[in-house]
Tab-separated table of C-alpha atoms in Angstrom:
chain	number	residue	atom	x	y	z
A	19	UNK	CA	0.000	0.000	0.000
A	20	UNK	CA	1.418	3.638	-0.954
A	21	UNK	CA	2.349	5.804	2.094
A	22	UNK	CA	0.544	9.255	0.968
A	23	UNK	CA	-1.570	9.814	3.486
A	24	UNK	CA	-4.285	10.814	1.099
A	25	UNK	CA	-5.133	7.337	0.337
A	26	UNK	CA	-7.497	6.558	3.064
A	27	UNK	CA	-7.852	2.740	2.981
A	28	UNK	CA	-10.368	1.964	5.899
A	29	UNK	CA	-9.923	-2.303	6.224
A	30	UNK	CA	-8.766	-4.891	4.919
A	31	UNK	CA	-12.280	-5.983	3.055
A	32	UNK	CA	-11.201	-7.759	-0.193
A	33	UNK	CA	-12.486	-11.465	0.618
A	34	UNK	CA	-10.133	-14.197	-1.295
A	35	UNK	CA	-10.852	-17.625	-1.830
A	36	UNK	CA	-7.308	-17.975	-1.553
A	37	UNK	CA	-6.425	-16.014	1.555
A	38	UNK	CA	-4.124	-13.818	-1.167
A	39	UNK	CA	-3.869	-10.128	-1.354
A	40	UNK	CA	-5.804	-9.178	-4.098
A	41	UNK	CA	-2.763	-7.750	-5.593
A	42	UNK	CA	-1.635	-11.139	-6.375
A	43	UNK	CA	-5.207	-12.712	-7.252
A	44	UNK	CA	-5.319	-9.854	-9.838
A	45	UNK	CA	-2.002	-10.869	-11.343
A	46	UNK	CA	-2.068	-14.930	-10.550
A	47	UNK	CA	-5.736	-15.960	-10.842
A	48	UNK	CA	-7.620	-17.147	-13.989
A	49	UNK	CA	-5.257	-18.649	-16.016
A	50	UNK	CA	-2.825	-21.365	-15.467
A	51	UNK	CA	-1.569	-22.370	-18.961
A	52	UNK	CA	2.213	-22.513	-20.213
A	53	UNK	CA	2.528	-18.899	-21.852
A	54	UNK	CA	3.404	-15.649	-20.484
A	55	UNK	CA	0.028	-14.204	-21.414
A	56	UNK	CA	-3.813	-15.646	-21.576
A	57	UNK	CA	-3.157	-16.558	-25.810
A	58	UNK	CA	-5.879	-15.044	-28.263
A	59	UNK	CA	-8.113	-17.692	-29.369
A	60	UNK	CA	-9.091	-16.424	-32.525
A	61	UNK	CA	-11.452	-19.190	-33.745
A	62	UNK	CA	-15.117	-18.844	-34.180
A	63	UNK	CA	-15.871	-22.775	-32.898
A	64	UNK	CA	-13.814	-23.722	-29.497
A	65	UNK	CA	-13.765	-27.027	-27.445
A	66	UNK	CA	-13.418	-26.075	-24.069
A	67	UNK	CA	-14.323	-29.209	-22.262
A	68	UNK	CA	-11.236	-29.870	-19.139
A	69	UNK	CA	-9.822	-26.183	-20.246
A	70	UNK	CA	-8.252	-25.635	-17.165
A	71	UNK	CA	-8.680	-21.800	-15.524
A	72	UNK	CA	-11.866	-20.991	-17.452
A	73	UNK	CA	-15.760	-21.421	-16.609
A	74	UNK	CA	-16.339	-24.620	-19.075
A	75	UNK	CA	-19.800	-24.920	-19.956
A	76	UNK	CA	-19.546	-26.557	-22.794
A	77	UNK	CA	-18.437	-26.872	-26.184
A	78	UNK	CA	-19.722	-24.679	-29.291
A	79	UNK	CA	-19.425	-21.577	-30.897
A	80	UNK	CA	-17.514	-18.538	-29.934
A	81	UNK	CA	-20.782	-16.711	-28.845
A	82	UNK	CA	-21.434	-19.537	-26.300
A	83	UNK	CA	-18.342	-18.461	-24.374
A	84	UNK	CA	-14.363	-18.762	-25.421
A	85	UNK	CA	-10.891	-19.348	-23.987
A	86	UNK	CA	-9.578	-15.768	-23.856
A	87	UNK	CA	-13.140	-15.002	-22.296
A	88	UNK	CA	-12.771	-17.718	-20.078
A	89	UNK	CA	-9.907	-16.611	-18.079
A	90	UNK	CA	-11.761	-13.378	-17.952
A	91	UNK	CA	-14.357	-15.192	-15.955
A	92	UNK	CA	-12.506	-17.115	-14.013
A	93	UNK	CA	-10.593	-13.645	-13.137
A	94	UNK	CA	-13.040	-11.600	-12.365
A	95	UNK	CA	-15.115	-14.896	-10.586
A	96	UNK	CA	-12.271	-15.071	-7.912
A	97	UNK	CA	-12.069	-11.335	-7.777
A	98	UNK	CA	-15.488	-10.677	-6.795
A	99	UNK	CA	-15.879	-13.812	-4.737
A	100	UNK	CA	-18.627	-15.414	-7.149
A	101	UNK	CA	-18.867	-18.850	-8.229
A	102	UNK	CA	-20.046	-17.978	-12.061
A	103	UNK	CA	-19.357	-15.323	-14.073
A	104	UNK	CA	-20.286	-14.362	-18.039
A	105	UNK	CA	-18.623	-11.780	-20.009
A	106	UNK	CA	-20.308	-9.715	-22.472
A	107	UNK	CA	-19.549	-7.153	-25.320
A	108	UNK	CA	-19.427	-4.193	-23.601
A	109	UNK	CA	-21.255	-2.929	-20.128
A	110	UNK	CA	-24.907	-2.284	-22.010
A	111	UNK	CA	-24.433	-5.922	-22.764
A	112	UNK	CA	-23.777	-7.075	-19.761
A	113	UNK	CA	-27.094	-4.879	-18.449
A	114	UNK	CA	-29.599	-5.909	-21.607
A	115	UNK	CA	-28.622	-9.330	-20.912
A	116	UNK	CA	-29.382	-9.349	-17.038
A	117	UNK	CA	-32.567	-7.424	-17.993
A	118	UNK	CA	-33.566	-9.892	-21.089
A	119	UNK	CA	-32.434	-12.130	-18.442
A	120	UNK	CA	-34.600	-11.813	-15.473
A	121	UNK	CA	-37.405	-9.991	-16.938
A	122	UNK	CA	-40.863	-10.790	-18.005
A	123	UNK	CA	-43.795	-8.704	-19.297
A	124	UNK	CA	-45.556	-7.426	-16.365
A	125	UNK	CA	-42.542	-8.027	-13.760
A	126	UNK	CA	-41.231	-4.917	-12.337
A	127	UNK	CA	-37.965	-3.055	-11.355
A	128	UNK	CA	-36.910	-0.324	-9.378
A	129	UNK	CA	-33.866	1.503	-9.369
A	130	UNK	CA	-32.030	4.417	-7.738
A	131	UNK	CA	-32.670	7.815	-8.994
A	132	UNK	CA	-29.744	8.146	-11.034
A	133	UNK	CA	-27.769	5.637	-13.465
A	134	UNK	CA	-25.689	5.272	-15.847
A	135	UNK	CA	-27.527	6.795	-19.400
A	136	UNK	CA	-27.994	3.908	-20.571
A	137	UNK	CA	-29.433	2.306	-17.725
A	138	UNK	CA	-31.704	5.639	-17.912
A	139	UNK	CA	-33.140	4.701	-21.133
A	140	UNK	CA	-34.336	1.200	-20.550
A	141	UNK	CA	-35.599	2.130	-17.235
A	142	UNK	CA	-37.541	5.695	-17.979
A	143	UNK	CA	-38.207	4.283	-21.797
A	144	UNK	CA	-37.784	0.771	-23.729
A	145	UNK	CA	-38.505	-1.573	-20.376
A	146	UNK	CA	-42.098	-0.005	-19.541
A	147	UNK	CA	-43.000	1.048	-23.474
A	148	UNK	CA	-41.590	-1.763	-25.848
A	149	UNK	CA	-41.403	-4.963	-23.253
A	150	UNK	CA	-44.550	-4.407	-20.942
A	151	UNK	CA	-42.021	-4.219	-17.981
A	152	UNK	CA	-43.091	-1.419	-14.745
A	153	UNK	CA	-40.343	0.380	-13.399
A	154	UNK	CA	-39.689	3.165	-11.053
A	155	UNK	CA	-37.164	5.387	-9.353
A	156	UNK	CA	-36.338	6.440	-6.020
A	157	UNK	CA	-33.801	8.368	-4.270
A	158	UNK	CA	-32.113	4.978	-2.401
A	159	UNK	CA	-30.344	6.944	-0.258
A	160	UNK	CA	-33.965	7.425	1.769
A	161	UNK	CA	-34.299	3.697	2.845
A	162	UNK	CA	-38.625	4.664	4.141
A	163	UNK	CA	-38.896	5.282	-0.094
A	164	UNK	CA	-37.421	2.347	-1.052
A	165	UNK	CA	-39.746	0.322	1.162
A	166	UNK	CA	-42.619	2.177	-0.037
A	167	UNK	CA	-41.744	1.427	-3.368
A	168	UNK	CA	-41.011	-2.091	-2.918
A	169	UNK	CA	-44.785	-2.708	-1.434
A	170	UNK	CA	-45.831	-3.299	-4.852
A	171	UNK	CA	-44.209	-6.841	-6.050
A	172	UNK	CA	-40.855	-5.999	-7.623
A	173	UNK	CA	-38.695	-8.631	-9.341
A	174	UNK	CA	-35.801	-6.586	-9.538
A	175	UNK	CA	-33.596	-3.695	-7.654
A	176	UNK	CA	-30.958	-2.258	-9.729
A	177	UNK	CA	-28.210	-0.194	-8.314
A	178	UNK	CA	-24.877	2.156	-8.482
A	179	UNK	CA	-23.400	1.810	-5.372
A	180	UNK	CA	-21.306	5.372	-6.129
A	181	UNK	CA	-24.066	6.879	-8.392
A	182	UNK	CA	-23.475	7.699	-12.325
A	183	UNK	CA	-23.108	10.987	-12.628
A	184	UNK	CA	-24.597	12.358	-9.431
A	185	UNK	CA	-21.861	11.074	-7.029
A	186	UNK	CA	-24.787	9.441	-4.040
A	187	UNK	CA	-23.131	6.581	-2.481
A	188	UNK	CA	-25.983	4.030	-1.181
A	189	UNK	CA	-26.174	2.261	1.597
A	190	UNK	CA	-25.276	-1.513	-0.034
A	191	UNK	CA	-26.403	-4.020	2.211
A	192	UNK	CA	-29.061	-1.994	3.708
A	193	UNK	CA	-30.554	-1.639	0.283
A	194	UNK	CA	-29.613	-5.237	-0.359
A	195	UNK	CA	-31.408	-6.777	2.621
A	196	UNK	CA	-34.643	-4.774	1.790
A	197	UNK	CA	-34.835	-5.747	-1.730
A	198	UNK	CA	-34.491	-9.571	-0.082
A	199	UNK	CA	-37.219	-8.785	2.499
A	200	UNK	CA	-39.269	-7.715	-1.085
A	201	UNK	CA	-38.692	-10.615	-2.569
A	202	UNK	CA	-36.706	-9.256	-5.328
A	203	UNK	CA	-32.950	-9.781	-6.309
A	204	UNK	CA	-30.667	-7.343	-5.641
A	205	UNK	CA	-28.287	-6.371	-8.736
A	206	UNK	CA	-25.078	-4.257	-8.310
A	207	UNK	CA	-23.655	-2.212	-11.114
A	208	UNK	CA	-19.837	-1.847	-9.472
A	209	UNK	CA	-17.832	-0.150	-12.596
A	210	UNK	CA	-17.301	2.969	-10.538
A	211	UNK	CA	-15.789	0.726	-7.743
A	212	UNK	CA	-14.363	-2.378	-9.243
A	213	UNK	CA	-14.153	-5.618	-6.721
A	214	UNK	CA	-10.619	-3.908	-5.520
A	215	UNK	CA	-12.609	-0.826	-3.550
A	216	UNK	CA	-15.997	-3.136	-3.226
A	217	UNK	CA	-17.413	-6.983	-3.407
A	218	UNK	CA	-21.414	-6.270	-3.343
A	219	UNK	CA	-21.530	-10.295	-3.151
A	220	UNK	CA	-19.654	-10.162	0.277
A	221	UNK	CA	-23.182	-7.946	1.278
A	222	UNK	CA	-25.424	-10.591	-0.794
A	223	UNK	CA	-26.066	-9.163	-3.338
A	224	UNK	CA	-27.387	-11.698	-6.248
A	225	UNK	CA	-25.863	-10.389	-9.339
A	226	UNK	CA	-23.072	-7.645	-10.115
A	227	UNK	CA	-21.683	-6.655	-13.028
A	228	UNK	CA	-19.201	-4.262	-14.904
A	229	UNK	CA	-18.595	-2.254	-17.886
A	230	UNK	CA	-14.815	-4.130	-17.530
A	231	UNK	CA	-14.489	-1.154	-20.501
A	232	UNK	CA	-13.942	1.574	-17.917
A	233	UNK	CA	-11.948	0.643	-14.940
A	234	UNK	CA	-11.065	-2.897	-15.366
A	235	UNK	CA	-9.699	-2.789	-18.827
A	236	UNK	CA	-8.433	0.893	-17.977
A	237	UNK	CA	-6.573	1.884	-20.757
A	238	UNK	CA	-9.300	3.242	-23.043
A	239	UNK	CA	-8.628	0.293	-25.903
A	240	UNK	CA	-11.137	-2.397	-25.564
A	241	UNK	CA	-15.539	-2.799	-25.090
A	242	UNK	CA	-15.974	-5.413	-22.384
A	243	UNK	CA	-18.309	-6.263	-19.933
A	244	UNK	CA	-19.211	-9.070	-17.185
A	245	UNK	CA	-22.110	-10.634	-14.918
A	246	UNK	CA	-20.992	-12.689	-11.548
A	247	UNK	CA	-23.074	-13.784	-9.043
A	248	UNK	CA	-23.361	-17.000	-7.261
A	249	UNK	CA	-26.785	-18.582	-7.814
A	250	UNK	CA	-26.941	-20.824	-10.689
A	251	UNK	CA	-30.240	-20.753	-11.355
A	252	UNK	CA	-29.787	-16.875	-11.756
A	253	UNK	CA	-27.243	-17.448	-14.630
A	254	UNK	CA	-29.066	-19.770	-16.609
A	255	UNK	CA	-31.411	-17.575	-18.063
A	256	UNK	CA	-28.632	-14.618	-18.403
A	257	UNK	CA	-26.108	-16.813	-20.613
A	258	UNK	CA	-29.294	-18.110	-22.476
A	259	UNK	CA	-29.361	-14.554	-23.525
A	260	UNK	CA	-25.899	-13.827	-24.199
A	261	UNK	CA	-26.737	-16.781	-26.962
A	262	UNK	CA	-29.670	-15.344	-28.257
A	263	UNK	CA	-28.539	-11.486	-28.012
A	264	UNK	CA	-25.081	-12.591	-29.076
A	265	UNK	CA	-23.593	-10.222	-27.373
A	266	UNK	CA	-20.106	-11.882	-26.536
A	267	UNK	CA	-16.642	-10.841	-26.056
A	268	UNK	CA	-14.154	-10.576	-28.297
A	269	UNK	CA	-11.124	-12.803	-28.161
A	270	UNK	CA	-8.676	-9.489	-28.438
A	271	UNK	CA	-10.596	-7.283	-26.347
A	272	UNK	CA	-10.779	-10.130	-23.766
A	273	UNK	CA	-6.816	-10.330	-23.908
A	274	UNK	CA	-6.665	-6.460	-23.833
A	275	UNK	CA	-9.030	-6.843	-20.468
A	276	UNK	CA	-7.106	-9.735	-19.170
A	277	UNK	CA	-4.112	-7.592	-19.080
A	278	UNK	CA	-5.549	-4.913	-17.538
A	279	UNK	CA	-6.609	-6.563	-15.068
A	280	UNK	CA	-3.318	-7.604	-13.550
A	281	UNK	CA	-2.159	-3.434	-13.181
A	282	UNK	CA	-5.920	-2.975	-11.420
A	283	UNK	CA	-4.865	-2.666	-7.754
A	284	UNK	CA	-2.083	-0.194	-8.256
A	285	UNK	CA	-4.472	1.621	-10.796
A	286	UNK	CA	-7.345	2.231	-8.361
A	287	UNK	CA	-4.757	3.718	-5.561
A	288	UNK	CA	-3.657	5.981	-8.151
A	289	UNK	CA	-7.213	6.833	-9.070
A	290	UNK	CA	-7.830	6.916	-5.578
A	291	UNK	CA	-4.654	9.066	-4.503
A	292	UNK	CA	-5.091	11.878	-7.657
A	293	UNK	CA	-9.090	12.377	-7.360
A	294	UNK	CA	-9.029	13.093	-3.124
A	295	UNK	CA	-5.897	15.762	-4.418
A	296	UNK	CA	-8.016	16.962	-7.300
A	297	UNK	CA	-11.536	17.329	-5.143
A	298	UNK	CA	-9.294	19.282	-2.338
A	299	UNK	CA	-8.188	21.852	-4.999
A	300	UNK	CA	-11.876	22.417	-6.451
A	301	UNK	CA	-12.897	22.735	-2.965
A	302	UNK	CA	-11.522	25.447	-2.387
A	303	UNK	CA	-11.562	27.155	-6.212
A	304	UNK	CA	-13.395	30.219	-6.464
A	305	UNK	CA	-15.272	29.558	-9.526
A	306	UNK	CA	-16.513	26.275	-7.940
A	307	UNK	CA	-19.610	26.089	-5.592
A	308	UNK	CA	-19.879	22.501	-4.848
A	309	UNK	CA	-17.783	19.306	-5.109
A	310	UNK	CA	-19.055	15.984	-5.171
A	311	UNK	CA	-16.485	13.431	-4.000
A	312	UNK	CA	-16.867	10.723	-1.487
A	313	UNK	CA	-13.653	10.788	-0.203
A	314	UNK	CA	-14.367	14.133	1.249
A	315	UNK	CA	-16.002	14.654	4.845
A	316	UNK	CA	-18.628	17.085	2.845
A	317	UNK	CA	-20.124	14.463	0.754
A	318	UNK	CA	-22.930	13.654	2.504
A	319	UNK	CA	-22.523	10.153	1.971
A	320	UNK	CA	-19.153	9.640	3.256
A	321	UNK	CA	-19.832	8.684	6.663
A	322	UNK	CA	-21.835	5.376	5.391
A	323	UNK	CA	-19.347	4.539	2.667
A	324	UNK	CA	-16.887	3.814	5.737
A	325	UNK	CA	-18.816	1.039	6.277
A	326	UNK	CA	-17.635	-0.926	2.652
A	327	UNK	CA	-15.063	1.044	0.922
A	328	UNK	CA	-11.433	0.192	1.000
A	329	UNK	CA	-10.675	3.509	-1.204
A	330	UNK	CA	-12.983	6.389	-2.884
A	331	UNK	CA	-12.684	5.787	-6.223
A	332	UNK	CA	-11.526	8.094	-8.987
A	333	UNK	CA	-14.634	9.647	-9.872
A	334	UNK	CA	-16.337	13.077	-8.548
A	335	UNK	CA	-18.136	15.893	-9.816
A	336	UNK	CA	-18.536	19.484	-9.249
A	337	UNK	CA	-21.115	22.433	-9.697
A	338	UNK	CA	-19.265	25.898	-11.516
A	339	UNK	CA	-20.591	29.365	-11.056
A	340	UNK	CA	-23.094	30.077	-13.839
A	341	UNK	CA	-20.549	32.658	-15.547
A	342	UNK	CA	-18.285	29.527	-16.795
A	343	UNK	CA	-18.902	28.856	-20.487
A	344	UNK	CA	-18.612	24.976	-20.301
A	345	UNK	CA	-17.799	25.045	-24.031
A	346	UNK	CA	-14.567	27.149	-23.464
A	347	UNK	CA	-14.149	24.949	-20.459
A	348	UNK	CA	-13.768	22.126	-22.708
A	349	UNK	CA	-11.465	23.333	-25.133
A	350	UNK	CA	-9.202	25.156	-23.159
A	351	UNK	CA	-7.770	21.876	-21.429
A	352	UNK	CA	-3.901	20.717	-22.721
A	353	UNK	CA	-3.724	17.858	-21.060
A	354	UNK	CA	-7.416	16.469	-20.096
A	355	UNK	CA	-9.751	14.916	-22.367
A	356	UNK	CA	-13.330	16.186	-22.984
A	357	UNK	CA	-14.748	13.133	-23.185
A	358	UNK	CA	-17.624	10.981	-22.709
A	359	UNK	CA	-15.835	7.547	-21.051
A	360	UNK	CA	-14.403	7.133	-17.885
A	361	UNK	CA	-11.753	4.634	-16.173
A	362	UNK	CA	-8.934	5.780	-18.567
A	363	UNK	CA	-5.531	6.887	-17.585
A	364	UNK	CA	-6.252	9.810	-19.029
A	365	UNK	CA	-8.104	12.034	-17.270
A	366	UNK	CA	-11.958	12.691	-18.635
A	367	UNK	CA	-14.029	15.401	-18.276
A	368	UNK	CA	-17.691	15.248	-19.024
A	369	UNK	CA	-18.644	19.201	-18.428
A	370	UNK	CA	-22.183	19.964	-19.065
A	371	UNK	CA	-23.322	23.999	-18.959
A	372	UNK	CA	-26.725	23.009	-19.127
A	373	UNK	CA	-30.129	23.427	-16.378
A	374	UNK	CA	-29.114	19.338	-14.793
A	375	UNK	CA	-31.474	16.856	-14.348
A	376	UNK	CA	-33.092	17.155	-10.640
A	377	UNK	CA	-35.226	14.664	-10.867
A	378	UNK	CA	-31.674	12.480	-11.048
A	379	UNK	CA	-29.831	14.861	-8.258
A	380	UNK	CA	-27.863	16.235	-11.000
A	381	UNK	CA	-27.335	20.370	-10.876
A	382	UNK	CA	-27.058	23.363	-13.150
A	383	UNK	CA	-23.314	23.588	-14.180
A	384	UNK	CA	-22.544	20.142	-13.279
A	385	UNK	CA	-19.586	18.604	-14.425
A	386	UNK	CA	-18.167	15.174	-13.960
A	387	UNK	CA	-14.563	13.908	-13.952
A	388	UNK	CA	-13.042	10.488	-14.481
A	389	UNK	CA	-9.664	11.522	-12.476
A	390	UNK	CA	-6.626	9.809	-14.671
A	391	UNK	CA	-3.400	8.427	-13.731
A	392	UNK	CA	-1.200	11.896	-14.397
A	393	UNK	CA	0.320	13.676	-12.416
A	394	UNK	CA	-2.366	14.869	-9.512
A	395	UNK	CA	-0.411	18.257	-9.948
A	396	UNK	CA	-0.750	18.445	-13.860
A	397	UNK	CA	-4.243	17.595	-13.273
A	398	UNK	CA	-4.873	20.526	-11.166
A	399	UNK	CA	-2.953	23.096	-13.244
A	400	UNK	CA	-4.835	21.864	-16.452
A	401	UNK	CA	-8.413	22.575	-14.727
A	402	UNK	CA	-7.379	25.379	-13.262
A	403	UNK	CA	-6.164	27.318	-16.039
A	404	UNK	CA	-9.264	25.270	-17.837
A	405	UNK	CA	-11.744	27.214	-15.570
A	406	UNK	CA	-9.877	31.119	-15.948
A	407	UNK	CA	-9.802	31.224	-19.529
A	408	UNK	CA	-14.011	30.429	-19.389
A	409	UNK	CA	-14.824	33.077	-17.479
């Protein structure tokens, strides 16, 4: 673990199978062949039967489930502390599937105020309107709402733990256990987080997945995405529809994945490190008003995240004074990225100069950064002289 005292880790709460750091899972686990690195396996049609190190269901074509995916599985299994796991094309994959999955006409789903955009548009538009499927939103962070919304029968509850783009950090096994005491299963979107900060299926939750595409891949070259959980009646149904939806992974962005994976640890205490340095300087910037991190004692979530989190992530956001033009904002910068993504080295900045989205806890002058592996002092100069040239 680094020294710099900005790096808060709380406890010790990665849970191996093997009693390993997860340093050395991350680099050791999933693959135990004779090369240096997981091969490609470029082939359409793959016998996997006794494959040793991968999930083997099977024999069949490459959208059933290959080697290079395999180890990805079997990776990311151990890492999360599952006992299946299915990787998909990308994180919507990964999250159409699970829906496809688990979802009938009529069932219903709730979900926390504010997700991912894509997550957005199957739950405010093609789940209720194309598939017959109810749905609602609530603020999770206000457990009395959730139980009032889970009084009506609910099949699923679908969360962020460290919300996409808002920044709420929810309660995970308190909103776990209720969605149990509902019936429903409780499913875990942790790409903000990745298994090294959190491991939802420690709390019980039934399924969680990744957009591997962000933080687990991590260098901004490859569309991945996963499903663990533990139950295998849950994953029938899920890799029934990664054969029907064939939405699989790709042999060399499952390589690319697998060898991010190994670098994850150290990545995440760099993300970790830069974004608390980065959050303490827009703290205290003039043309800032707010700053959403969790890793600061102002979040107002950052008391309960010291119940899970080993480290705060590398994500925040924060509010500008209405005289920045967010356009200029976004051109002005020399070494970050105006871009969508998030999870890169690079460091991303989603800047929006528009009225926010209340309804989803987002403000006016809201914008979010992915906080990159660079320099935390580059960072800071970049966004500072960023915000005095749009002014």
């Amino acid at each position: 673990m680094p020294n710099d005292e900005t790096l808060h880790f709380l406890t010790d709460n990665y849970h191996s199978p093997t009693g390993r750091d997860f340093t050395t899972d991350a680099i050791h686990a999933g693959y135990h062949g004779t090369s240096s690195a997981v091969p490609i396996y470029q082939g359409n049609t793959n016998i996997r039967d006794g494959y040793e190190g991968t999930n083997s269901y099977g024999r069949g074509l490459e959208k059933a489930g290959g080697p290079t995916s395999g180890a990805v599985e079997e990776l990311v299994r151990h890492l999360e502390g599952g006992e299946w796991a299915i990787t998909t094309s990308c994180g919507m994959a990964a999250m159409s599937q699970i829906f496809f999955g688990l979802l009938d006409q009529g069932d219903r789903i709730v979900g926390h105020r504010c997700l991912y955009a894509g997550a957005n548009m199957w739950l405010n538009e093609d789940l209720p309107s194309r598939w017959g499927i109810d749905t609602a939103r609530v603020d999770m962070r206000d457990l009395d709402a959730l139980r009032e919304a889970l009084e009506k029968p609910t099949k699923v509850v679908y969360f962020e733990p460290y919300a996409n783009a808002s920044m709420d950090f929810i309660d995970v096994k308190a909103i776990i256990d209720l969605a149990h005491d509902a019936g429903a299963l409780a499913v875990v979107d942790n790409t903000f987080l990745t298994p090294y900060l959190l491991q939802p299926l420690h709390y019980d939750a039934d399924i969680v997945m990744h957009a591997m595409t962000k933080y687990m891949a991590g260098h901004g070259d490859a569309l991945a995405g996963i499903i663990v959980g533990n139950d295998e009646a849950i994953r029938e149904p899920i890799h029934r529809m990664r054969i029907l939806m064939g939405g699989v992974l790709a042999p060399m962005n499952a390589f690319l994945v697998n060898r991010g994976l190994k670098t994850l640890a150290f990545r995440m205490e760099r993300h970790c490190v830069n974004a608390r340095k980065v959050a303490e300087f827009l703290e205290g910037h003039p043309l800032v008003t707010e700053v959403r991190y969790l890793g600061l004692p102002s979040h107002p979530n950052h008391e309960t995240s010291l119940k899970y989190l080993r480290g705060f992530g590398g994500m925040l956001g924060f509010v500008s004074i209405p005289e920045v033009d967010h356009e200029a904002f976004g051109k002005a910068f020399k070494i970050c990225k105006p871009w969508y993504s998030l999870g890169d080295v690079e460091t991303l900045v989603l800047e929006n100069g528009g009225p926010g989205n209340p309804e989803q806890g987002i403000p006016a002058h809201y914008s979010r950064v992915s906080v990159g592996l660079e320099d935390p002092d580059d960072i800071i100069a970049d966004l500072d002289q960023a915000l005095n040239k749009s002014v």
